[in-house]
XYZ file of C-alpha atoms in Angstrom:
767
model
C 125.643 -2.827 -69.489
C 123.832 -1.774 -66.389
C 126.882 -3.186 -64.426
C 129.660 -3.162 -66.590
C 130.797 0.732 -67.124
C 134.575 1.153 -68.518
C 135.775 4.979 -67.197
C 138.682 6.131 -68.997
C 140.729 9.741 -69.872
C 142.227 10.782 -73.077
C 141.104 8.463 -75.324
C 141.819 5.200 -76.514
C 138.758 3.715 -75.284
C 137.252 0.378 -75.376
C 135.601 -2.011 -73.083
C 137.827 -2.997 -70.481
C 140.463 -0.129 -70.421
C 144.186 -1.615 -70.252
C 145.427 2.182 -70.124
C 144.175 3.008 -66.715
C 144.661 1.863 -63.272
C 141.894 1.697 -61.500
C 142.664 0.780 -57.328
C 140.237 -0.111 -54.622
C 141.918 0.706 -51.009
C 145.271 -0.158 -52.755
C 144.536 -2.951 -55.125
C 144.333 -3.364 -58.872
C 140.822 -3.861 -59.643
C 141.687 -5.378 -62.865
C 140.270 -9.086 -63.412
C 143.677 -10.472 -64.397
C 142.503 -12.840 -66.851
C 139.711 -10.927 -68.273
C 141.558 -7.752 -68.225
C 138.934 -5.073 -67.485
C 138.425 -3.605 -63.744
C 135.493 -4.653 -62.395
C 134.659 -2.077 -59.987
C 130.517 -2.438 -60.615
C 130.969 -6.390 -60.319
C 133.217 -6.484 -56.889
C 134.727 -3.657 -54.857
C 132.827 -1.312 -52.159
C 129.203 -0.964 -51.690
C 128.042 2.519 -52.475
C 127.546 3.385 -48.657
C 131.155 2.219 -47.665
C 132.709 4.769 -50.196
C 134.491 7.346 -48.708
C 136.232 9.079 -51.691
C 137.096 8.928 -55.420
C 140.130 10.722 -57.030
C 140.759 10.592 -60.522
C 144.215 11.387 -61.731
C 143.960 11.846 -65.453
C 147.315 11.768 -67.308
C 150.469 9.714 -67.186
C 150.690 8.016 -63.752
C 152.715 4.709 -63.809
C 155.364 6.567 -61.730
C 153.769 5.793 -58.172
C 151.205 3.361 -59.827
C 152.781 0.787 -62.280
C 152.241 -0.186 -65.566
C 148.835 0.393 -66.810
C 148.798 4.306 -65.748
C 149.291 5.846 -69.140
C 145.850 7.946 -69.406
C 144.946 8.156 -65.709
C 144.561 6.502 -62.119
C 141.316 6.079 -60.281
C 141.927 5.801 -56.360
C 138.867 4.654 -54.674
C 139.185 4.891 -50.375
C 136.984 2.780 -48.349
C 135.401 3.998 -44.932
C 137.852 3.403 -42.030
C 135.646 1.624 -39.558
C 137.436 3.794 -36.296
C 136.357 6.813 -38.154
C 132.885 6.217 -39.671
C 130.766 3.972 -37.302
C 127.044 3.051 -37.310
C 124.290 0.909 -38.782
C 123.083 2.354 -42.187
C 121.093 0.820 -45.338
C 119.739 2.221 -48.357
C 117.135 0.866 -50.162
C 116.463 1.972 -54.057
C 113.683 0.787 -56.051
C 113.268 2.281 -59.601
C 111.922 0.851 -62.952
C 113.604 0.764 -66.104
C 112.514 0.178 -70.080
C 109.422 2.174 -69.353
C 108.550 2.953 -73.264
C 108.768 -1.000 -74.062
C 110.530 0.074 -77.072
C 113.440 -3.129 -76.667
C 111.929 -5.094 -73.673
C 108.595 -4.474 -71.399
C 109.102 -2.303 -68.690
C 111.057 -3.500 -65.750
C 111.817 -3.123 -61.665
C 115.464 -1.988 -60.820
C 116.265 -2.817 -57.336
C 119.561 -2.085 -55.417
C 119.940 -2.687 -51.739
C 122.769 -2.380 -49.262
C 123.434 -1.827 -46.023
C 126.653 -1.006 -43.780
C 127.587 -1.856 -40.377
C 130.999 -0.897 -38.634
C 131.792 -0.672 -35.189
C 134.440 0.482 -33.094
C 134.879 -2.060 -30.427
C 137.647 -0.663 -28.251
C 140.485 1.671 -28.680
C 142.435 -1.007 -31.196
C 139.688 -2.901 -32.415
C 137.158 -2.258 -35.292
C 135.180 -3.551 -37.866
C 132.863 -3.246 -40.668
C 130.963 -5.435 -42.883
C 128.836 -4.462 -45.754
C 126.413 -6.020 -48.851
C 124.809 -4.713 -51.571
C 122.663 -6.511 -54.031
C 121.568 -5.190 -57.586
C 118.815 -6.944 -59.831
C 117.511 -5.891 -62.774
C 116.286 -6.504 -66.674
C 119.577 -5.174 -68.324
C 119.447 -2.538 -71.325
C 119.805 -4.875 -74.673
C 122.083 -4.610 -77.857
C 119.585 -3.628 -80.326
C 121.485 -2.605 -83.681
C 120.262 -4.001 -86.853
C 122.838 -2.636 -88.843
C 124.159 -4.595 -91.653
C 127.863 -5.316 -91.244
C 130.659 -6.322 -93.282
C 133.549 -8.078 -91.483
C 136.984 -9.892 -92.220
C 138.254 -11.006 -89.329
C 137.655 -8.261 -86.556
C 137.794 -5.739 -89.033
C 134.174 -4.465 -90.867
C 132.053 -1.455 -91.444
C 128.119 -0.595 -91.705
C 126.662 -1.409 -94.709
C 123.413 -0.946 -96.210
C 121.158 -3.691 -96.090
C 118.981 -6.303 -93.913
C 117.839 -9.576 -93.863
C 115.297 -9.104 -96.162
C 117.301 -7.419 -98.855
C 120.564 -8.800 -98.504
C 121.298 -12.433 -98.396
C 124.492 -12.252 -96.700
C 123.081 -10.275 -93.759
C 125.099 -9.777 -90.567
C 123.354 -7.748 -88.098
C 125.723 -5.990 -85.086
C 123.488 -7.323 -82.709
C 121.941 -10.401 -84.309
C 123.970 -13.558 -83.340
C 124.594 -16.507 -85.574
C 124.473 -14.793 -88.711
C 127.974 -14.730 -88.999
C 128.295 -18.164 -90.722
C 128.642 -17.292 -93.952
C 129.692 -19.043 -97.931
C 130.465 -18.085 -101.369
C 127.614 -20.688 -102.393
C 128.858 -20.099 -105.761
C 132.399 -21.420 -105.094
C 131.168 -23.734 -102.217
C 128.217 -25.360 -103.746
C 127.562 -24.872 -107.168
C 130.700 -26.943 -108.266
C 128.650 -30.140 -106.376
C 125.971 -29.627 -108.389
C 127.477 -28.777 -111.741
C 128.939 -32.155 -111.510
C 125.815 -34.085 -110.710
C 123.887 -32.011 -112.882
C 126.547 -31.239 -115.663
C 123.603 -29.556 -117.954
C 123.190 -26.725 -115.353
C 126.539 -25.509 -115.942
C 125.788 -22.804 -118.247
C 122.771 -21.534 -116.243
C 124.951 -21.801 -112.891
C 127.443 -19.506 -114.926
C 125.268 -16.714 -115.564
C 123.813 -16.439 -111.986
C 124.948 -12.988 -110.469
C 127.185 -11.718 -113.334
C 129.457 -14.648 -112.532
C 130.572 -13.133 -109.122
C 130.498 -14.293 -105.333
C 127.154 -15.026 -104.084
C 127.645 -14.876 -100.459
C 124.911 -16.211 -98.138
C 124.917 -15.886 -94.272
C 122.892 -18.082 -91.840
C 119.941 -17.088 -90.004
C 120.885 -15.432 -86.694
C 118.894 -15.003 -83.521
C 118.632 -11.088 -81.465
C 120.447 -10.631 -78.152
C 117.677 -11.242 -76.151
C 117.205 -15.012 -77.138
C 121.142 -15.540 -76.704
C 122.318 -13.296 -73.855
C 121.450 -13.621 -70.325
C 119.814 -9.895 -69.633
C 118.945 -10.774 -65.923
C 121.518 -8.661 -64.236
C 122.563 -9.704 -60.616
C 125.158 -8.338 -58.549
C 125.557 -9.233 -55.436
C 128.514 -7.594 -53.325
C 129.925 -8.936 -49.972
C 132.677 -6.570 -48.138
C 134.356 -6.841 -44.903
C 137.142 -5.687 -43.003
C 139.206 -6.123 -39.608
C 141.274 -2.961 -38.373
C 143.287 -3.467 -35.721
C 146.261 -0.943 -33.939
C 149.259 -2.321 -33.162
C 150.253 1.180 -31.369
C 148.985 4.584 -31.727
C 150.735 4.776 -35.484
C 150.705 1.701 -37.079
C 147.441 -0.075 -37.667
C 146.968 -3.522 -39.076
C 143.949 -4.657 -41.809
C 142.434 -7.892 -42.881
C 139.786 -7.027 -45.671
C 138.274 -8.941 -48.382
C 135.766 -7.917 -51.463
C 133.869 -10.679 -53.047
C 131.178 -10.508 -55.860
C 129.272 -12.476 -58.035
C 126.523 -11.956 -60.835
C 125.740 -12.004 -64.223
C 126.505 -9.838 -66.192
C 127.311 -8.330 -70.396
C 130.780 -7.490 -71.856
C 131.428 -6.672 -75.511
C 134.834 -7.555 -76.491
C 136.024 -9.594 -79.943
C 132.503 -10.781 -79.922
C 129.291 -10.335 -77.105
C 129.942 -12.300 -73.765
C 127.390 -13.075 -71.275
C 129.282 -13.441 -67.896
C 127.239 -15.571 -66.007
C 127.674 -16.456 -62.455
C 130.978 -14.509 -62.249
C 132.985 -14.931 -59.005
C 135.586 -12.529 -58.276
C 137.482 -11.941 -54.800
C 139.933 -9.698 -53.422
C 141.776 -10.586 -49.779
C 144.068 -8.364 -48.665
C 146.241 -7.830 -45.609
C 148.124 -4.532 -44.950
C 150.143 -2.568 -42.056
C 149.799 1.144 -41.928
C 151.971 4.008 -40.524
C 152.568 7.761 -41.234
C 156.148 6.441 -42.829
C 155.691 3.120 -43.832
C 153.379 0.607 -45.423
C 153.214 -3.088 -46.205
C 150.808 -4.881 -48.914
C 149.750 -7.814 -49.822
C 146.555 -9.297 -51.648
C 145.294 -11.633 -54.170
C 142.855 -11.746 -56.795
C 141.024 -15.025 -57.500
C 138.800 -14.989 -60.735
C 136.591 -17.690 -61.413
C 134.358 -17.018 -64.935
C 131.746 -19.472 -64.020
C 129.132 -19.977 -66.067
C 130.094 -17.378 -68.597
C 129.834 -17.604 -72.496
C 130.815 -16.566 -75.757
C 127.078 -15.277 -77.139
C 128.104 -14.995 -80.602
C 130.175 -18.461 -80.945
C 127.329 -19.951 -78.878
C 124.687 -18.753 -81.135
C 126.784 -20.290 -84.459
C 126.936 -23.408 -82.825
C 123.340 -24.041 -82.002
C 122.624 -23.328 -85.498
C 125.104 -26.153 -86.060
C 123.780 -28.460 -83.760
C 120.374 -27.954 -85.445
C 121.267 -28.323 -88.779
C 125.303 -28.246 -90.021
C 125.912 -25.703 -92.200
C 128.072 -27.874 -94.811
C 127.659 -31.429 -96.748
C 125.039 -32.649 -98.937
C 122.002 -32.391 -96.706
C 123.312 -29.355 -94.494
C 122.223 -25.990 -94.339
C 123.622 -24.353 -97.082
C 123.070 -27.185 -99.703
C 119.269 -26.876 -98.933
C 119.216 -23.215 -99.508
C 121.281 -23.472 -102.898
C 118.889 -26.187 -104.262
C 115.784 -24.250 -103.344
C 117.279 -21.304 -104.720
C 118.111 -22.839 -108.228
C 114.773 -24.620 -108.205
C 112.950 -21.449 -107.552
C 114.697 -19.325 -110.745
C 114.382 -22.395 -112.996
C 110.859 -21.648 -111.967
C 110.999 -18.171 -113.140
C 111.493 -16.304 -109.859
C 113.391 -13.132 -109.840
C 116.467 -13.458 -107.816
C 114.869 -11.781 -104.743
C 111.868 -14.105 -104.528
C 114.183 -16.831 -105.123
C 116.218 -15.942 -102.405
C 113.349 -15.327 -99.724
C 112.235 -18.962 -100.590
C 115.352 -20.525 -100.278
C 115.897 -18.949 -96.684
C 112.484 -20.298 -95.773
C 113.112 -23.695 -97.142
C 116.563 -23.983 -95.162
C 114.717 -22.532 -92.172
C 112.118 -25.277 -91.711
C 112.200 -26.802 -88.328
C 114.530 -24.028 -87.115
C 114.058 -23.230 -83.586
C 112.126 -20.506 -82.721
C 113.422 -18.134 -80.505
C 112.340 -18.610 -76.699
C 111.002 -21.746 -77.612
C 111.790 -25.217 -75.426
C 113.854 -26.674 -78.373
C 116.075 -23.375 -78.688
C 116.681 -23.094 -74.601
C 117.728 -27.052 -74.681
C 120.350 -26.795 -77.637
C 121.687 -23.233 -76.107
C 122.227 -24.337 -72.965
C 123.783 -27.617 -74.294
C 125.746 -25.166 -76.347
C 127.071 -23.150 -73.782
C 128.060 -25.350 -71.055
C 130.845 -27.479 -72.968
C 134.156 -25.432 -72.994
C 135.251 -23.206 -76.175
C 138.134 -25.638 -75.984
C 135.911 -28.628 -76.779
C 133.714 -27.284 -79.261
C 131.362 -24.994 -77.419
C 131.061 -21.822 -76.038
C 131.943 -21.713 -72.245
C 135.037 -20.131 -71.114
C 136.695 -21.732 -67.781
C 139.028 -18.641 -66.702
C 140.217 -19.230 -63.008
C 143.378 -16.985 -63.335
C 144.765 -15.331 -60.105
C 146.968 -12.410 -59.163
C 149.264 -12.319 -56.339
C 150.799 -8.874 -55.462
C 153.035 -8.031 -52.593
C 154.183 -4.043 -52.329
C 155.400 -1.552 -49.574
C 156.620 2.087 -49.332
C 158.947 4.040 -46.972
C 158.614 8.055 -46.145
C 161.981 8.925 -45.557
C 161.065 12.853 -45.223
C 161.823 12.673 -41.195
C 165.316 11.836 -42.245
C 165.471 13.594 -45.841
C 163.334 16.812 -45.343
C 166.292 18.819 -44.740
C 166.902 18.160 -48.446
C 163.701 16.797 -49.846
C 160.901 14.668 -48.850
C 161.564 10.927 -50.351
C 159.134 8.343 -50.382
C 160.324 4.828 -51.781
C 158.684 1.657 -52.483
C 158.735 -1.966 -54.523
C 156.501 -4.447 -55.538
C 156.294 -8.056 -56.862
C 153.347 -9.019 -58.798
C 152.497 -12.623 -60.494
C 150.107 -13.575 -62.568
C 148.849 -17.582 -62.602
C 146.701 -18.031 -66.106
C 144.281 -20.802 -65.857
C 141.231 -20.984 -68.425
C 142.177 -24.730 -69.468
C 142.474 -24.029 -73.193
C 139.008 -21.952 -73.447
C 140.839 -18.480 -73.348
C 144.882 -19.005 -73.197
C 147.207 -21.400 -75.013
C 147.088 -23.130 -71.030
C 145.501 -26.703 -72.423
C 148.661 -28.215 -70.990
C 148.993 -26.611 -67.723
C 149.044 -22.949 -66.052
C 151.093 -19.910 -67.203
C 152.932 -17.396 -64.812
C 153.828 -14.166 -65.511
C 155.963 -12.548 -63.080
C 156.492 -8.515 -62.718
C 158.786 -6.294 -60.247
C 159.542 -2.658 -59.688
C 160.523 -0.191 -57.513
C 159.668 3.498 -57.559
C 161.364 7.041 -55.618
C 159.715 10.093 -55.430
C 161.549 13.393 -54.352
C 159.245 16.617 -53.542
C 160.898 20.010 -52.310
C 159.223 23.441 -51.759
C 161.881 26.516 -52.770
C 161.215 30.147 -52.738
C 159.543 30.391 -49.455
C 157.058 27.524 -50.546
C 156.239 29.463 -53.637
C 156.899 26.596 -55.457
C 157.231 23.025 -55.274
C 159.125 20.407 -57.079
C 158.192 17.101 -57.261
C 160.652 14.110 -58.908
C 159.920 10.610 -59.121
C 160.775 7.918 -61.202
C 160.003 4.009 -61.554
C 161.401 0.604 -63.161
C 159.728 -1.970 -64.210
C 160.362 -5.521 -65.167
C 158.156 -8.208 -66.977
C 159.663 -11.759 -67.459
C 158.499 -11.535 -71.028
C 159.862 -8.105 -71.878
C 163.011 -5.732 -71.228
C 162.813 -3.419 -68.155
C 161.033 0.178 -68.236
C 162.336 3.048 -66.652
C 159.995 6.137 -66.395
C 160.820 9.300 -65.016
C 158.269 12.398 -64.090
C 158.840 16.105 -63.074
C 156.263 18.408 -61.937
C 156.130 22.225 -60.828
C 153.393 23.862 -59.153
C 153.871 27.861 -58.806
C 151.817 29.356 -56.240
C 150.986 32.892 -58.249
C 148.370 34.292 -55.986
C 146.862 32.822 -52.573
C 144.994 29.973 -53.887
C 145.843 30.292 -57.477
C 148.530 28.158 -58.793
C 149.994 27.072 -61.799
C 151.487 23.648 -62.799
C 153.584 22.394 -65.130
C 154.782 18.644 -65.771
C 156.898 16.058 -67.856
C 155.543 12.975 -67.316
C 156.077 9.273 -68.758
C 154.418 5.970 -68.422
C 154.099 2.682 -69.710
C 152.499 -0.802 -69.973
C 153.350 -4.130 -70.835
C 151.440 -5.881 -72.988
C 148.013 -7.435 -71.277
C 147.993 -11.040 -70.039
C 145.405 -11.798 -73.212
C 147.857 -9.721 -75.208
C 150.315 -12.020 -74.542
C 148.857 -15.151 -74.434
C 145.303 -15.101 -75.466
C 144.362 -17.997 -78.029
C 140.543 -17.999 -78.694
C 138.730 -18.908 -82.224
C 136.002 -16.302 -82.433
C 134.651 -17.737 -85.653
C 134.683 -16.489 -89.625
C 137.652 -19.096 -89.605
C 139.780 -16.117 -87.577
C 142.084 -17.023 -84.139
C 142.884 -14.232 -81.749
C 146.295 -14.992 -80.534
C 149.011 -13.576 -78.295
C 152.571 -11.996 -79.166
C 154.307 -15.109 -77.590
C 156.731 -16.511 -79.582
C 155.278 -19.600 -79.224
C 152.495 -19.187 -81.519
C 154.603 -18.752 -84.618
C 155.884 -22.157 -84.002
C 152.817 -23.697 -83.082
C 150.582 -22.041 -85.943
C 153.638 -22.363 -88.598
C 153.327 -18.621 -88.892
C 156.575 -18.482 -90.977
C 156.948 -22.153 -92.886
C 153.522 -21.116 -93.687
C 153.903 -17.513 -94.378
C 151.007 -15.047 -93.302
C 150.246 -11.632 -95.417
C 149.094 -8.641 -93.202
C 145.431 -7.110 -94.251
C 144.826 -3.302 -94.530
C 141.940 -1.888 -92.293
C 140.020 -1.013 -95.876
C 137.057 -2.637 -96.402
C 137.312 -5.210 -98.397
C 141.162 -5.629 -97.073
C 144.079 -5.408 -99.758
C 146.845 -7.627 -98.932
C 150.527 -6.758 -98.277
C 152.100 -9.336 -100.343
C 155.737 -9.305 -98.547
C 155.543 -11.687 -95.715
C 154.497 -10.686 -92.099
C 157.969 -10.445 -90.079
C 156.488 -11.210 -86.174
C 159.182 -8.637 -84.263
C 159.545 -8.903 -80.705
C 156.460 -7.522 -78.696
C 157.755 -4.320 -76.490
C 155.904 -2.722 -73.788
C 153.968 0.421 -74.912
C 155.107 3.891 -73.218
C 153.959 7.432 -73.797
C 155.820 10.859 -72.787
C 153.280 13.969 -71.913
C 153.718 17.532 -71.517
C 151.187 19.492 -69.610
C 150.415 23.002 -68.336
C 147.543 23.711 -65.863
C 145.516 26.033 -63.710
C 143.688 26.473 -60.551
C 142.528 29.153 -58.778
C 139.807 30.964 -56.799
C 139.614 34.148 -58.849
C 136.619 35.178 -56.550
C 135.496 34.013 -53.306
C 132.581 32.490 -55.159
C 134.250 31.753 -58.761
C 136.835 28.516 -58.981
C 138.251 27.579 -62.383
C 140.394 25.012 -63.267
C 142.267 24.198 -66.655
C 144.819 22.179 -68.544
C 146.172 21.611 -71.751
C 148.220 18.488 -72.972
C 150.311 17.197 -75.790
C 151.265 13.606 -75.481
C 153.671 11.163 -77.929
C 153.180 7.344 -77.681
C 155.985 4.860 -78.528
C 155.697 1.216 -79.514
C 151.792 1.799 -79.560
C 150.347 -1.379 -78.724
C 147.830 -2.349 -81.580
C 146.234 -5.843 -83.505
C 146.682 -6.165 -86.672
C 144.925 -9.342 -88.769
C 147.122 -11.420 -91.019
C 145.986 -14.243 -93.456
C 147.707 -17.538 -93.981
C 146.920 -18.944 -97.202
C 144.842 -22.242 -97.520
C 147.184 -25.220 -98.625
C 147.428 -26.432 -102.113
C 143.727 -27.699 -102.067
C 142.664 -24.221 -102.878
C 144.318 -21.271 -103.119
C 147.517 -22.050 -102.334
C 149.313 -18.499 -103.488
C 149.149 -14.981 -102.273
C 147.741 -14.205 -105.491
C 144.884 -16.162 -105.322
C 143.960 -14.405 -102.022
C 144.578 -10.647 -103.227
C 142.343 -11.740 -106.208
C 139.541 -13.180 -104.219
C 139.460 -10.139 -101.933
C 139.316 -7.992 -104.938
C 136.167 -9.693 -106.043
C 135.019 -9.204 -102.523
C 135.077 -12.710 -101.951
C 134.425 -14.267 -98.428
C 138.360 -13.760 -96.755
C 137.822 -16.643 -94.618
C 137.391 -18.756 -97.523
C 140.692 -17.891 -98.944
C 142.578 -18.824 -95.744
C 142.668 -18.827 -92.038
C 143.139 -15.061 -90.575
C 144.876 -14.181 -87.597
C 144.492 -11.350 -85.358
C 148.263 -10.930 -83.553
C 149.402 -7.854 -81.451
C 151.862 -5.540 -82.983
C 153.760 -2.356 -81.717
C 153.533 0.761 -84.231
C 157.193 1.945 -85.924
C 155.811 5.618 -85.527
C 154.897 8.105 -82.672
C 151.073 8.122 -81.767
C 150.459 11.805 -81.237
C 147.515 13.255 -78.881
C 146.396 16.278 -77.503
C 143.390 18.096 -75.407
C 142.405 20.499 -73.061
C 139.959 20.432 -70.419
C 138.039 23.526 -68.713
C 135.973 23.697 -65.589
C 134.038 26.509 -63.570
C 132.173 26.414 -60.445
C 130.279 29.210 -59.470
C 128.776 29.228 -56.041
C 125.291 31.916 -55.648
C 123.722 33.182 -52.719
C 121.533 30.607 -50.346
C 123.922 27.403 -51.527
C 123.073 27.322 -55.000
C 125.899 26.317 -57.432
C 126.633 26.327 -61.124
C 128.969 24.561 -62.750
C 130.206 23.446 -66.432
C 133.068 22.030 -67.880
C 134.003 21.450 -71.443
C 136.999 19.043 -72.453
C 138.369 17.625 -75.591
C 140.840 14.953 -77.059
C 142.496 14.211 -80.500
C 144.289 12.086 -81.962
C 146.998 13.523 -84.513
C 147.457 10.905 -86.834
C 146.391 7.273 -86.721
C 149.251 6.309 -88.929
C 146.852 4.217 -91.370
C 146.409 1.071 -88.491
C 143.734 0.649 -85.899
C 144.053 2.774 -82.764
C 140.874 2.506 -81.038
C 140.767 6.221 -80.136
C 137.265 5.839 -80.248
C 136.883 9.288 -78.310
C 134.444 12.167 -78.755
C 136.091 15.487 -79.696
C 134.117 17.635 -77.314
C 132.334 16.757 -74.176
C 130.306 19.098 -71.929
C 128.694 18.816 -68.363
C 126.250 21.657 -67.509
C 124.709 21.250 -63.386
C 123.016 23.513 -60.904
C 122.460 22.275 -57.452
C 121.961 22.861 -54.029
C 123.105 20.971 -50.926
C 120.298 22.293 -48.400
C 117.630 24.877 -48.554
C 114.743 25.343 -47.344
C 113.084 25.157 -43.794
C 115.976 23.757 -41.804
C 118.113 23.067 -45.215
C 116.444 19.949 -45.742
C 116.010 20.005 -49.580
C 118.535 19.215 -52.037
C 118.741 18.919 -55.717
C 120.666 18.528 -58.607
C 120.230 18.590 -62.055
C 122.936 17.729 -64.711
C 123.120 18.119 -68.338
C 125.840 16.076 -70.358
C 126.565 16.002 -74.024
C 129.349 14.724 -76.158
C 129.821 14.646 -79.617
C 129.386 12.166 -82.050
C 132.553 10.220 -83.171
C 133.921 7.027 -85.246
C 133.749 4.022 -83.329
C 136.945 1.364 -83.898
C 136.851 -2.003 -81.771
C 137.117 -5.486 -82.349
C 133.629 -6.172 -82.352
C 132.970 -3.685 -84.923
C 133.549 0.149 -86.506
C 130.910 2.474 -86.969
C 129.891 6.192 -86.060
C 128.357 6.801 -82.993
C 125.567 9.633 -82.681
C 126.100 12.623 -80.613
C 124.736 11.848 -77.041
C 122.540 14.415 -74.885
C 121.500 13.209 -71.259
C 119.515 14.974 -68.688
C 120.296 13.650 -64.997
C 118.199 15.025 -61.817
C 118.061 14.103 -58.301
C 115.763 15.591 -55.576
C 116.815 14.913 -51.762
C 115.040 15.489 -48.254
C 116.423 14.884 -44.875
C 114.595 13.678 -41.941
C 116.842 14.717 -39.185
C 114.646 13.013 -35.943
C 115.149 9.603 -37.962
C 118.788 10.230 -39.061
C 117.355 9.571 -42.698
C 117.125 11.001 -46.185
C 114.664 10.233 -49.027
C 115.713 10.732 -52.884
C 113.832 10.689 -56.039
C 115.744 10.733 -58.850
C 116.804 9.757 -62.575
C 119.701 8.781 -64.851
C 118.860 10.128 -68.510
C 115.475 11.330 -67.435
C 114.248 12.081 -70.989
C 114.615 8.523 -71.865
C 116.705 9.355 -75.103
C 118.278 5.982 -75.644
C 122.449 6.183 -76.481
C 125.006 3.766 -77.220
C 128.381 4.299 -76.625
C 130.015 1.563 -78.515
C 129.363 -0.602 -81.465
C 127.155 -3.666 -80.319
C 126.638 -2.222 -76.419
C 123.607 -2.161 -74.802
C 120.894 0.496 -75.903
C 120.919 2.922 -72.736
C 117.595 4.270 -71.576
C 116.480 5.880 -68.689
C 116.574 4.557 -65.098
C 113.953 6.376 -62.512
C 114.377 5.645 -59.011
C 113.641 6.544 -55.447
C 115.621 6.041 -52.571
C 115.582 6.060 -48.830
C 118.708 5.820 -46.466
C 118.453 5.335 -42.633
C 121.187 5.172 -40.288
C 120.138 3.129 -37.584
C 122.482 4.068 -35.148
């Protein structure tokens, strides 16, 4: 969505990336309960960003668990160095062609005030507001699902009675009327049994309820308000104390196992830090409050139930079936009968956007999930303390050495709406320590760096990760780099403790062993489902092995150098192997003897394309692979300086999964991506004009996510911006566009259709 972006490197992409660290002024930017970084919701304002550094590849040695594929370091401006009062007003328009919604405004206002009060004390405060009508999820393709597995299939609401639109919600409720309703009718009217047996050739007759579009079920009025501030005090010429806070609130949209409307989400990060060139001590906390956030998919299904229950003799499916049979007995074709049956069962259905619909929807979304509604009450917190010491002044004759350690504690608190914490909060503790040594060799022609880290999570065995890098100066301003790196991550808080019903008789659970007893997963055995559609069943009971931390070992070679004074080249290639790779798999627990009491019945039912949820209860459980998952890729970037300050630049990168091993790896990554730019930071009279034009392209790819699987078409976008500096008033005017040609695209199944954003910005330094 507009304010929810998930950066990633080197594959395994999903909404909320648990394999990439994102740190803002040293603080982990991840929402501790929701398990995604929230840089667009809480963090720095645009005016307060000093620099952003991307470290692609394994980076756990210094930055801790989670840095499997990379780390993003975002640093703010120090008020001692960057002073003054400045503001920026950006006004724009979106949805300009009214294809999915009417043309709408975009507002982005920010202000920053920083002041050095004395040689010892400085402060800064900043605010930013973003308000807009977000882009919509508008994928109406038909989807066939079993739990969190599935695929895009042919058909629409008019042609498929069991239609399930990707971005249509409420139509996930489905039933086989042959097995669910026909027997009752045959018992009441035995003379109909022969006729009933002939319908649809005796095969299952799956029917879904009528759903609602995303703009009816999701709050698309994006609002994001950020407030930041910091007090800096110099205890001495070298030691600085910092007390800072970042707080944010607003509405946004998130695609996980379902489509979530994050409404009045609030997150605060508060830090106290002592900095010295030779040491650092930092303590911070992340306070999360999901506000009025709700599961849009489940909420819409429950709205249908609140209006008219699905089951029962007078329920929706019974009315549908009776109307269908009446039409068929009257001579109607199957298509006409299905159409008439839906119209009959939907009589009185709340119209989208009506007061009746809004009233029902607001009632359901305000009831916690644990009590039969759609609201989740996540108030999970994170507490962290860490320190680092630079021992180089004492060890420089041998090597430059730094050491560090940290302690981290999660306190899960969702009142049973997200985690298995209905009886009380759940604590998870971690601690870690690391060391790094750097030494220059052969008259500084070679720099050798060795580092290692050990971490322990209370629920998992400890993990040690070494790293060795070598930078060789092959010529002036030309370096060759070689590295051997390892990284790891413990299962996320959700992978450990989630307990969430997502409909279709499917339960997301964590890997903690307590779930086995709670759901009787061994006394009433479960069986693993394949990723095919329809799935097959492994007839050997699933064993639930212990969860482990995931680790990766990568080998990388790179080159960066000024070939000429005008030409800069940067290139790399890598190969990685993941051990104990974390993924999710589906298992089915056959019903008790009232219906399907053997795995044979389940296998037979799935083979007949029956609804999996009618055969038993499905669980999505975390698992570790027993095979190595292998990836490889490369990247190449070129920057060329032309006369008069003009710059041409381009890059090409590729990431590849060698073998997915038959499980759901969720690699979801285009094979090739490229960017081409033409820019100038200052030309014309007084070098006041500037511009940048960038064309971006990425290859088509197969997307694999819990919400949906399917093909993502290739993406072409053109971004452009022109700026003009006004020195006398210390200001700049910008006119630009993201996705200038308004070529709508999606980057994941179920995500918003992203179109063009056109804006005018005015930035002014008051003093």
